Amino acid sequence: MQVTYYQLLRQRRISLNLTIEDVSSQTRLDPNFIRAIEEHNLDVFSNDYSFVRYFIHAYCDAIGVNWVVIQPEVDQDIHNFARSKNQALTQAQKKIASSMHPASSSKKKRTKNKSIFKWLSYKISGSYRFSRIIAIGVFALVILVVFNGVSDMMASRQQAAYQAQTEKELAEKEKETTQLAKQFQQEKEKKAMKLEVEDASENIWRIYNLSETKDITFTITLPEESTVAIYMDDQLVSGSETEVYKDKYSDTITVTSDCVIVLEIGTYSENKVTVEGNEIEFNEDNWYLDTPADYTFNVEYNQSKQTDQEEDNSQEAEVEEE
């Protein structure tokens, strides 16, 4: 059985041991909207489906689900839901319009029967009056047909106008959703940690743009058993110089200022190393067999630079006042 996108989101959240409130605090989405997405209760959005894509996109980013993979299913689901709501409304309008016709016909019929019984009760005869009765009946029938035609035409025009307005609103809201998603992605990329090679031959990287991201996660695969040690400014902060690890080692380092982080793998065996999910390659040109493999990271912490700049500005202001 194929798992739907909303089932996938819920399973992913549960596997990460996150509550709906946890996701809400990360995405700033209302918990009721998150719960409605997981339960596929799109009625909560009160026919305003333009932001559903934005909410699901933000939810995916928060729990690590690839939005591009599920986007076609989300778009088709929202389209089908909106169309079913429009069809239900159209059927209700047709039902109301059709219920008006029998009432009018019944009223005309009762009027006609009443007229006939009245004439018969008075026993009026004569070709002139008989022809007049027929003419009145034909005229009433024509009026009824015209009324039915006008009612159907008005209902059709109203339905077409409503459909056109709905499609226009959906197109405008989809455009707005696309713009919001683009802005969301740009803001996310702007705030993301940056990692770039500083000296490939010496395996030195530069980490910067840490104004918000203060934690850096290192993950190392270990095809062979090995020691793993992480140093910050020559101080051991993770791993061990003597304990041997196997399969995989992962830890998160908290950064509070500019520093130099060194990752040392005791027994190098073409290990796969990722920094905040970004895989880096080890250059073996200046490395010797049976020696540890060192990865060096020069970390630039933006907040510390901003604090220094503020202190400099404050000192300059004090000098000017003196």
XYZ file of C-alpha atoms in Angstrom:
322
model
C 0.000 0.000 0.000
C 1.433 3.372 -1.035
C 2.067 5.836 1.805
C 0.474 9.253 1.225
C 2.426 12.451 1.793
C 0.542 13.311 4.995
C 1.147 9.815 6.390
C 4.832 10.196 5.483
C 5.066 13.529 7.334
C 3.470 12.092 10.458
C 5.686 8.972 10.412
C 8.793 11.122 9.952
C 7.831 13.402 12.871
C 7.199 10.428 15.151
C 10.489 8.783 14.137
C 12.294 11.985 15.188
C 10.484 11.916 18.564
C 8.968 15.330 17.840
C 5.561 16.504 19.026
C 3.276 18.735 16.987
C 4.174 21.553 19.394
C 7.895 20.975 18.644
C 7.258 21.358 14.912
C 5.061 24.387 15.580
C 7.848 26.139 17.512
C 10.309 25.472 14.676
C 8.037 26.541 11.806
C 5.799 29.067 13.631
C 2.793 27.254 12.153
C -0.393 26.899 14.189
C -0.556 23.392 15.776
C -4.118 23.024 14.444
C -2.820 23.462 10.870
C -0.072 20.870 11.420
C -2.621 18.436 12.886
C -5.009 19.108 9.973
C -2.241 18.342 7.442
C -1.398 15.037 9.140
C -5.088 14.061 9.366
C -5.769 15.248 5.780
C -8.504 17.559 7.077
C -8.255 20.357 4.513
C -11.659 21.734 5.561
C -9.804 23.449 8.430
C -8.368 25.915 5.910
C -11.887 27.252 5.060
C -11.526 26.975 1.257
C -8.283 29.030 1.401
C -5.947 26.417 -0.038
C -3.331 28.891 -1.260
C -1.230 28.565 1.881
C -1.555 24.789 2.241
C 1.467 24.251 -0.052
C 3.447 26.810 1.939
C 2.569 25.111 5.236
C 3.465 21.628 3.933
C 6.712 22.979 2.436
C 7.690 24.527 5.780
C 6.749 21.280 7.555
C 8.984 19.273 5.172
C 11.952 21.577 5.773
C 11.514 21.343 9.537
C 11.633 17.512 9.697
C 13.935 16.782 6.755
C 11.465 15.539 4.114
C 12.320 16.324 0.468
C 9.608 18.767 -0.699
C 10.442 18.283 -4.387
C 9.586 14.568 -4.152
C 6.106 15.007 -2.641
C 5.164 18.313 -4.346
C 3.355 16.706 -7.357
C 1.216 14.595 -5.007
C 0.423 17.646 -2.824
C -0.559 19.761 -5.848
C -2.821 17.021 -7.252
C -4.424 16.401 -3.847
C -5.244 20.094 -3.322
C -6.595 20.354 -6.886
C -8.860 17.288 -6.417
C -10.113 18.543 -3.056
C -10.975 22.006 -4.430
C -12.694 20.484 -7.465
C -14.827 18.155 -5.323
C -15.914 21.125 -3.195
C -16.857 23.091 -6.350
C -18.811 20.119 -7.731
C -20.718 19.751 -4.471
C -21.612 23.445 -4.554
C -22.689 23.229 -8.211
C -24.925 20.212 -7.510
C -26.513 22.070 -4.593
C -27.244 25.074 -6.845
C -28.785 22.852 -9.525
C -30.908 21.097 -6.914
C -32.219 24.438 -5.664
C -32.966 25.631 -9.222
C -34.727 22.383 -10.169
C -36.841 22.463 -7.025
C -38.248 25.812 -8.159
C -39.629 24.449 -11.476
C -42.046 21.764 -10.185
C -43.485 24.290 -7.739
C -44.195 26.754 -10.541
C -45.610 24.016 -12.769
C -47.802 22.710 -9.972
C -49.073 26.208 -9.278
C -49.918 26.781 -12.939
C -51.604 23.393 -13.107
C -53.692 24.100 -10.035
C -54.676 27.473 -11.506
C -55.606 25.852 -14.803
C -57.615 23.083 -13.114
C -59.363 25.596 -10.945
C -60.305 27.684 -14.004
C -61.635 24.632 -15.852
C -63.683 23.478 -12.868
C -65.044 26.980 -12.479
C -66.157 27.152 -16.113
C -67.652 23.704 -15.936
C -69.525 24.567 -12.755
C -71.217 27.424 -14.577
C -71.814 25.175 -17.624
C -70.623 27.788 -20.110
C -70.540 26.590 -23.672
C -69.780 28.120 -27.045
C -66.915 27.962 -29.435
C -65.660 31.486 -28.611
C -65.266 30.826 -24.917
C -63.794 27.393 -25.534
C -61.194 28.915 -27.863
C -60.453 31.541 -25.266
C -59.786 28.864 -22.652
C -57.417 27.076 -25.061
C -55.625 30.343 -25.811
C -55.197 31.033 -22.115
C -53.815 27.534 -21.589
C -51.370 27.879 -24.495
C -50.267 31.275 -23.210
C -49.694 29.850 -19.723
C -47.668 26.980 -21.221
C -45.491 29.428 -23.195
C -44.896 31.513 -20.068
C -43.881 28.378 -18.173
C -41.436 27.301 -20.897
C -39.913 30.786 -21.083
C -39.587 30.922 -17.295
C -37.855 27.539 -17.213
C -35.470 28.611 -19.985
C -34.594 31.881 -18.264
C -34.049 30.089 -14.933
C -31.729 27.525 -16.540
C -29.832 30.245 -18.388
C -29.372 32.294 -15.207
C -28.234 29.213 -13.282
C -25.736 28.346 -16.037
C -24.368 31.892 -16.131
C -24.082 31.995 -12.367
C -22.247 28.671 -12.339
C -19.868 29.789 -15.115
C -19.151 33.087 -13.335
C -18.498 31.275 -10.065
C -16.201 28.763 -11.762
C -14.254 31.536 -13.506
C -13.895 33.493 -10.259
C -12.756 30.382 -8.395
C -10.129 29.552 -11.036
C -8.897 33.168 -10.986
C -8.570 33.146 -7.192
C -6.769 29.783 -7.253
C -4.319 31.074 -9.875
C -3.610 34.241 -7.876
C -3.174 32.330 -4.635
C -0.932 29.750 -6.300
C 1.254 32.582 -7.582
C 1.370 34.045 -4.082
C 2.213 30.622 -2.636
C 5.103 30.217 -5.086
C 6.474 33.633 -4.130
C 6.209 32.851 -0.411
C 7.938 29.488 -0.892
C 10.737 31.193 -2.845
C 11.149 33.831 -0.119
C 11.140 31.106 2.542
C 13.884 29.185 0.723
C 15.959 32.349 0.221
C 15.701 33.215 3.919
C 16.654 29.684 4.863
C 19.694 29.694 2.585
C 20.700 33.121 3.860
C 20.699 31.887 7.472
C 22.307 28.499 6.727
C 25.832 27.689 7.814
C 28.430 28.085 5.071
C 31.260 25.612 4.458
C 34.027 26.102 1.895
C 37.519 24.754 1.161
C 40.306 27.023 2.372
C 43.351 24.835 1.600
C 42.551 21.540 -0.136
C 46.131 20.193 -0.005
C 46.235 20.582 3.797
C 42.578 19.580 4.360
C 41.577 22.929 5.804
C 38.012 24.240 5.550
C 36.319 27.491 6.533
C 33.010 27.533 8.434
C 31.111 30.818 8.662
C 27.654 32.434 8.805
C 26.953 31.102 12.297
C 24.808 34.033 13.458
C 21.946 31.632 14.251
C 23.371 28.120 13.840
C 25.537 27.697 16.945
C 25.739 23.884 16.864
C 27.837 21.981 14.319
C 27.235 18.256 13.835
C 30.086 16.017 12.658
C 29.345 12.504 11.368
C 32.080 9.990 10.471
C 31.616 6.524 8.974
C 34.131 3.951 10.185
C 34.751 1.069 7.752
C 37.474 -0.020 10.220
C 37.550 0.413 13.965
C 39.320 3.633 14.943
C 39.696 6.335 17.538
C 37.906 9.611 16.839
C 38.803 12.849 18.595
C 37.486 16.377 18.071
C 39.497 19.306 19.427
C 38.437 22.935 19.817
C 41.412 25.266 20.185
C 43.575 22.263 21.192
C 41.083 21.137 23.867
C 39.442 17.714 23.498
C 35.677 18.302 23.349
C 34.374 15.051 21.824
C 35.477 11.472 21.250
C 38.580 9.934 22.749
C 42.276 9.560 22.009
C 42.231 5.942 23.248
C 38.683 4.554 22.907
C 37.975 2.731 19.659
C 34.711 3.278 17.787
C 33.137 1.267 14.984
C 30.541 1.671 12.218
C 29.801 5.373 12.775
C 30.594 8.233 15.106
C 28.517 11.398 15.388
C 28.476 14.342 17.773
C 27.385 17.989 17.904
C 29.790 20.732 18.940
C 28.500 24.041 20.313
C 30.385 27.123 19.124
C 30.332 30.411 21.050
C 33.205 32.328 19.431
C 35.816 32.170 16.662
C 37.801 28.983 17.024
C 39.750 26.206 15.284
C 38.222 22.727 15.290
C 40.349 19.700 14.425
C 38.798 16.315 13.677
C 41.295 13.468 14.058
C 40.635 9.924 12.791
C 43.224 7.552 14.284
C 42.981 4.880 11.586
C 42.040 6.406 8.261
C 40.203 4.035 5.885
C 38.549 6.237 3.255
C 36.076 7.457 5.848
C 33.033 9.459 4.826
C 32.844 12.716 6.809
C 29.905 15.134 6.813
C 29.615 18.531 8.507
C 25.999 19.592 9.047
C 25.040 17.155 6.284
C 27.700 18.474 3.846
C 30.105 15.743 2.758
C 33.775 16.711 2.518
C 36.644 14.876 0.795
C 39.983 14.113 2.396
C 43.076 14.905 0.287
C 45.671 12.157 0.747
C 48.537 13.984 -1.002
C 50.237 15.096 2.231
C 49.021 12.197 4.361
C 51.153 9.207 5.258
C 49.963 5.652 5.767
C 49.479 4.513 9.390
C 49.183 8.116 10.617
C 46.038 9.892 11.845
C 43.938 11.833 9.335
C 43.345 15.448 10.461
C 40.539 17.698 9.227
C 40.947 21.357 10.227
C 38.066 23.852 10.355
C 38.551 27.579 10.870
C 35.271 28.692 12.411
C 34.131 32.312 12.127
C 31.360 33.086 14.591
C 29.445 36.119 13.335
C 27.944 37.071 16.678
C 31.371 37.464 18.297
C 32.442 39.737 15.439
C 29.289 41.790 15.864
C 29.989 42.111 19.612
C 33.558 43.270 18.954
C 32.290 45.781 16.417
C 29.730 47.107 18.890
C 32.448 47.502 21.558
C 34.679 49.372 19.075
C 31.806 51.665 18.157
C 31.061 52.275 21.837
C 34.699 53.138 22.559
C 34.820 55.509 19.584
C 31.662 57.210 20.832
C 33.166 57.664 24.317
C 36.320 59.195 22.838
C 34.272 61.650 20.802
C 32.295 62.692 23.893
C 35.506 63.381 25.822
